[in-house]
């Protein structure tokens, strides 16, 4: 074993590499939940409430049971022994939280309605049949005697004194309150030279992943164990909760998340339907499948945003921001889902944005309404805050007659001030905010655009330039905001052949970690990209993990893998010492080399030996495996500057996005191609939120936008060309230097678009418009001169 000439492999980290997982995704060979067909499998269809608030006097299932092919019908009376859908926030977390969370009310959330329903779409009964069409037909034969009641479907109306009570035991509809303040905001407001106030709405949004929710539950009678295949972002947490809800030992519960066709946060939850299918499988001793229809998705999957916010910003005439005050009314919906109360608290944490100002005072009031609950949706609390702060900064600039770029430069935390402790209890890890904004301004040629805008106005043209400089909390570490745990895990195994298998606690839904994690691992081990396989999503295969949300997978899960590989490298050196007969061995690019003799042993040779050694070298164990749990000491804080240039048609109010420039910084880039894809997807959702999307409910709680004909989602042809670029400010929080990027675009885009449209109309006296900026709304603003 004399040293062969080693050609150093080209580093994969930093390369634009196409996603390894894509061929199976785009050729129809991937396995999603609906592809799972088990022998003897039944199909479920759920009867849902047509009322937002009603009593249930009686349910008659006889006619449904008579339909040939129907196996069983279960109602609320049958599931009384099953536990409730939980809210993750417990007393321990509340005590550790900055600020004060008080009066958290968690209604009993049974998996089927008992004697009342609380929202349209509330599950009331489930029909099990030999095929899904029979199950669907039988649902229409279930007779329910309803006693319709009064509903409330708007969070501000819900807080009015005479509003109908969503839960009769809490007539004020207050689900919780949260207060946090820092510095003397009141004094700052009293002494400020300028104060700007605005009511700002972030409407409810529907996540609309390409694959809706779906699950197959299977019961193994002999083992008394349950396997649940479900489209989830959090398989391990789901398993722990499910075992408790079903009252079975956790060791008898297995959760498998096969391919997940998008989640956007709505699948980082625990759903009544998941427990219901496990219950049915246990009752019948047979597998059962339920696949959500798109209409059900609109009605009964958690929604995002749902804020009515009152913001105030105090400043000096020179543009220095002195303090921010916010009252946030969060539309909770009818129940607290897993993370519902945490989401608006994240908005409070992000209140200062990228600005130095530390004085603030914020109050959140959670309001129960007769609508499906709100919870995480891409960005979860951070887009709401960023949108409001970025709107307020623009309004302040307009009030002061300052340029929106100039006011941002004046108030940015400067690069030498990092790590920077905000007034809200965070410590921003690293940043260079001036650089991203300068790069974005240069890219659009800002000065020339302003001149074009001035000229154009004389000819009646409406050109808008909207700036958004955003920050984000990503990769949550241990904190009250991660009641699940702020760590992530990885087991790395080098097989006897030298192939590398990584078992990760993360669960991608389209983010491409099978590629990026393989890039990191391949570089560390000096093997090829295809020598690395990333396994995820099966609680029986993967050690415990937390999952994929909050743009944490790479910074937390990737670091766990990186550290496990470092362990394995040490193990390999030990084996190589024995093989090469020297204790002076180092591992570089897949080969252990004896520094004295130049003799070498390759990774594959060492791996084979480690499994097959006749006699193990002292201080070693067979095989090359390491498991690491990594708990970061801080979050990471990505940031960026987005600029939208829009042209408004004065006759129709239509918006054309002429240019969209995004400069993002997510630390060290593992795969710029995947990062660009993540940014593009986020921007698409952000533009869509700004211009088109809104879940509209009438006063009786009926959803008026319950399908794709009246709820617009972004399509490729509706998107502008996105000019994306990056700066790289490494995070000191993890050895990879990475920050999250999965939510960046969704946070940066809405304020860029709205600021741009308002900028286009500002000379007409328009100061603010609420999303979505429909042509009608814009046209009316143009006609009225002032919104
Ligand atoms: N990445 C990189 N370099 C960095 C940071 C990230 O190359 N400096 C890569 C990662 O390795 C990974 C991707 O970018 O391949 C996103 O990584 P990361 O920021 O770590 O975020 P997560 O994987 O934790 O993704 C979560 C985030 C969230 S919270 C939502 S919601 C979301 C999103 O990602 N939902 C998505 N992106 C989505 N993309 C798709 N296709 N579908 C969804 O449902």
JSON list of C-alpha atoms and ligand atoms in Angstrom, two decimals, residues 19 233 262-265 377-379 509-513 516-517 548-555 666-672 674-675 678 738-743, ligand 1:
[
{"chain": "A", "resi": 19, "resn": "UNK", "atom": "CA", "xyz": [-30.58, 17.97, -7.14]},
{"chain": "A", "resi": 233, "resn": "UNK", "atom": "CA", "xyz": [-42.40, 17.64, 8.30]},
{"chain": "A", "resi": 262, "resn": "UNK", "atom": "CA", "xyz": [-44.35, 20.49, -0.16]},
{"chain": "A", "resi": 263, "resn": "UNK", "atom": "CA", "xyz": [-45.37, 21.56, 3.30]},
{"chain": "A", "resi": 264, "resn": "UNK", "atom": "CA", "xyz": [-44.64, 25.27, 3.74]},
{"chain": "A", "resi": 265, "resn": "UNK", "atom": "CA", "xyz": [-45.14, 24.87, 7.49]},
{"chain": "A", "resi": 377, "resn": "UNK", "atom": "CA", "xyz": [-46.75, 29.11, 7.19]},
{"chain": "A", "resi": 378, "resn": "UNK", "atom": "CA", "xyz": [-43.45, 29.88, 5.43]},
{"chain": "A", "resi": 379, "resn": "UNK", "atom": "CA", "xyz": [-41.78, 32.51, 7.60]},
{"chain": "A", "resi": 509, "resn": "UNK", "atom": "CA", "xyz": [-40.29, 18.52, 1.65]},
{"chain": "A", "resi": 510, "resn": "UNK", "atom": "CA", "xyz": [-38.56, 19.78, -1.47]},
{"chain": "A", "resi": 511, "resn": "UNK", "atom": "CA", "xyz": [-35.57, 21.68, -0.08]},
{"chain": "A", "resi": 512, "resn": "UNK", "atom": "CA", "xyz": [-32.96, 19.38, -1.62]},
{"chain": "A", "resi": 513, "resn": "UNK", "atom": "CA", "xyz": [-30.99, 18.20, 1.41]},
{"chain": "A", "resi": 516, "resn": "UNK", "atom": "CA", "xyz": [-26.61, 19.50, -0.12]},
{"chain": "A", "resi": 517, "resn": "UNK", "atom": "CA", "xyz": [-25.96, 17.14, 2.78]},
{"chain": "A", "resi": 548, "resn": "UNK", "atom": "CA", "xyz": [-37.65, 20.45, 8.99]},
{"chain": "A", "resi": 549, "resn": "UNK", "atom": "CA", "xyz": [-39.12, 23.88, 9.67]},
{"chain": "A", "resi": 550, "resn": "UNK", "atom": "CA", "xyz": [-37.82, 27.33, 10.59]},
{"chain": "A", "resi": 551, "resn": "UNK", "atom": "CA", "xyz": [-35.02, 27.01, 7.98]},
{"chain": "A", "resi": 552, "resn": "UNK", "atom": "CA", "xyz": [-33.08, 24.85, 10.38]},
{"chain": "A", "resi": 553, "resn": "UNK", "atom": "CA", "xyz": [-32.19, 21.74, 8.39]},
{"chain": "A", "resi": 554, "resn": "UNK", "atom": "CA", "xyz": [-28.72, 22.71, 7.21]},
{"chain": "A", "resi": 555, "resn": "UNK", "atom": "CA", "xyz": [-27.52, 24.91, 10.06]},
{"chain": "A", "resi": 666, "resn": "UNK", "atom": "CA", "xyz": [-27.53, 33.05, 4.22]},
{"chain": "A", "resi": 667, "resn": "UNK", "atom": "CA", "xyz": [-23.93, 32.68, 5.31]},
{"chain": "A", "resi": 668, "resn": "UNK", "atom": "CA", "xyz": [-21.73, 30.25, 3.47]},
{"chain": "A", "resi": 669, "resn": "UNK", "atom": "CA", "xyz": [-23.51, 28.84, 0.42]},
{"chain": "A", "resi": 670, "resn": "UNK", "atom": "CA", "xyz": [-23.52, 25.05, 0.19]},
{"chain": "A", "resi": 671, "resn": "UNK", "atom": "CA", "xyz": [-25.26, 24.88, -3.21]},
{"chain": "A", "resi": 672, "resn": "UNK", "atom": "CA", "xyz": [-25.96, 28.22, -4.94]},
{"chain": "A", "resi": 674, "resn": "UNK", "atom": "CA", "xyz": [-30.56, 25.14, -4.62]},
{"chain": "A", "resi": 675, "resn": "UNK", "atom": "CA", "xyz": [-30.32, 28.39, -2.69]},
{"chain": "A", "resi": 678, "resn": "UNK", "atom": "CA", "xyz": [-35.36, 28.35, -2.48]},
{"chain": "A", "resi": 738, "resn": "UNK", "atom": "CA", "xyz": [-24.40, 28.55, 7.24]},
{"chain": "A", "resi": 739, "resn": "UNK", "atom": "CA", "xyz": [-27.67, 30.28, 7.99]},
{"chain": "A", "resi": 740, "resn": "UNK", "atom": "CA", "xyz": [-31.12, 29.27, 6.75]},
{"chain": "A", "resi": 741, "resn": "UNK", "atom": "CA", "xyz": [-32.56, 30.32, 3.41]},
{"chain": "A", "resi": 742, "resn": "UNK", "atom": "CA", "xyz": [-35.81, 28.35, 3.04]},
{"chain": "A", "resi": 743, "resn": "UNK", "atom": "CA", "xyz": [-38.04, 31.24, 4.10]},
{"chain": "B", "resi": 1, "resn": "LIG", "atom": "N1", "xyz": [-28.76, 25.82, 1.67]},
{"chain": "B", "resi": 1, "resn": "LIG", "atom": "C1", "xyz": [-27.52, 26.03, 1.10]},
{"chain": "B", "resi": 1, "resn": "LIG", "atom": "N2", "xyz": [-26.70, 26.98, 1.65]},
{"chain": "B", "resi": 1, "resn": "LIG", "atom": "C2", "xyz": [-27.09, 27.70, 2.73]},
{"chain": "B", "resi": 1, "resn": "LIG", "atom": "C3", "xyz": [-28.35, 27.50, 3.29]},
{"chain": "B", "resi": 1, "resn": "LIG", "atom": "C4", "xyz": [-29.17, 26.53, 2.74]},
{"chain": "B", "resi": 1, "resn": "LIG", "atom": "O1", "xyz": [-27.17, 25.41, 0.10]},
{"chain": "B", "resi": 1, "resn": "LIG", "atom": "N3", "xyz": [-26.28, 28.62, 3.23]},
{"chain": "B", "resi": 1, "resn": "LIG", "atom": "C5", "xyz": [-29.65, 24.79, 1.10]},
{"chain": "B", "resi": 1, "resn": "LIG", "atom": "C6", "xyz": [-29.90, 23.68, 2.10]},
{"chain": "B", "resi": 1, "resn": "LIG", "atom": "O2", "xyz": [-28.89, 22.77, 2.24]},
{"chain": "B", "resi": 1, "resn": "LIG", "atom": "C7", "xyz": [-31.21, 23.12, 1.61]},
{"chain": "B", "resi": 1, "resn": "LIG", "atom": "C8", "xyz": [-31.97, 24.40, 1.19]},
{"chain": "B", "resi": 1, "resn": "LIG", "atom": "O3", "xyz": [-30.93, 25.34, 0.87]},
{"chain": "B", "resi": 1, "resn": "LIG", "atom": "O4", "xyz": [-31.00, 22.25, 0.54]},
{"chain": "B", "resi": 1, "resn": "LIG", "atom": "C9", "xyz": [-32.87, 24.97, 2.31]},
{"chain": "B", "resi": 1, "resn": "LIG", "atom": "O5", "xyz": [-32.19, 24.84, 3.49]},
{"chain": "B", "resi": 1, "resn": "LIG", "atom": "P1", "xyz": [-32.48, 25.54, 4.90]},
{"chain": "B", "resi": 1, "resn": "LIG", "atom": "O6", "xyz": [-32.44, 27.00, 4.79]},
{"chain": "B", "resi": 1, "resn": "LIG", "atom": "O7", "xyz": [-31.59, 24.87, 5.86]},
{"chain": "B", "resi": 1, "resn": "LIG", "atom": "O8", "xyz": [-34.04, 25.27, 5.21]},
{"chain": "B", "resi": 1, "resn": "LIG", "atom": "P2", "xyz": [-34.86, 23.95, 5.56]},
{"chain": "B", "resi": 1, "resn": "LIG", "atom": "O9", "xyz": [-34.45, 22.84, 4.71]},
{"chain": "B", "resi": 1, "resn": "LIG", "atom": "O10", "xyz": [-34.94, 23.78, 7.02]},
{"chain": "B", "resi": 1, "resn": "LIG", "atom": "O11", "xyz": [-36.23, 24.38, 4.98]},
{"chain": "B", "resi": 1, "resn": "LIG", "atom": "C10", "xyz": [-37.27, 24.90, 5.68]},
{"chain": "B", "resi": 1, "resn": "LIG", "atom": "C11", "xyz": [-37.90, 26.03, 4.91]},
{"chain": "B", "resi": 1, "resn": "LIG", "atom": "C12", "xyz": [-39.25, 26.29, 5.39]},
{"chain": "B", "resi": 1, "resn": "LIG", "atom": "S1", "xyz": [-39.38, 26.67, 7.02]},
{"chain": "B", "resi": 1, "resn": "LIG", "atom": "C13", "xyz": [-40.34, 26.22, 4.58]},
{"chain": "B", "resi": 1, "resn": "LIG", "atom": "S2", "xyz": [-41.88, 26.59, 5.16]},
{"chain": "B", "resi": 1, "resn": "LIG", "atom": "C14", "xyz": [-40.20, 25.82, 3.23]},
{"chain": "B", "resi": 1, "resn": "LIG", "atom": "C15", "xyz": [-38.86, 25.96, 2.69]},
{"chain": "B", "resi": 1, "resn": "LIG", "atom": "O12", "xyz": [-37.88, 25.70, 3.52]},
{"chain": "B", "resi": 1, "resn": "LIG", "atom": "N4", "xyz": [-41.05, 24.97, 2.63]},
{"chain": "B", "resi": 1, "resn": "LIG", "atom": "C16", "xyz": [-40.74, 24.47, 1.41]},
{"chain": "B", "resi": 1, "resn": "LIG", "atom": "N5", "xyz": [-38.68, 25.69, 1.39]},
{"chain": "B", "resi": 1, "resn": "LIG", "atom": "C17", "xyz": [-39.54, 24.85, 0.75]},
{"chain": "B", "resi": 1, "resn": "LIG", "atom": "N6", "xyz": [-39.24, 24.38, -0.47]},
{"chain": "B", "resi": 1, "resn": "LIG", "atom": "C18", "xyz": [-40.08, 23.49, -1.05]},
{"chain": "B", "resi": 1, "resn": "LIG", "atom": "N7", "xyz": [-39.77, 23.03, -2.28]},
{"chain": "B", "resi": 1, "resn": "LIG", "atom": "N8", "xyz": [-41.21, 23.06, -0.44]},
{"chain": "B", "resi": 1, "resn": "LIG", "atom": "C19", "xyz": [-41.57, 23.52, 0.76]},
{"chain": "B", "resi": 1, "resn": "LIG", "atom": "O13", "xyz": [-42.65, 23.07, 1.36]}
]
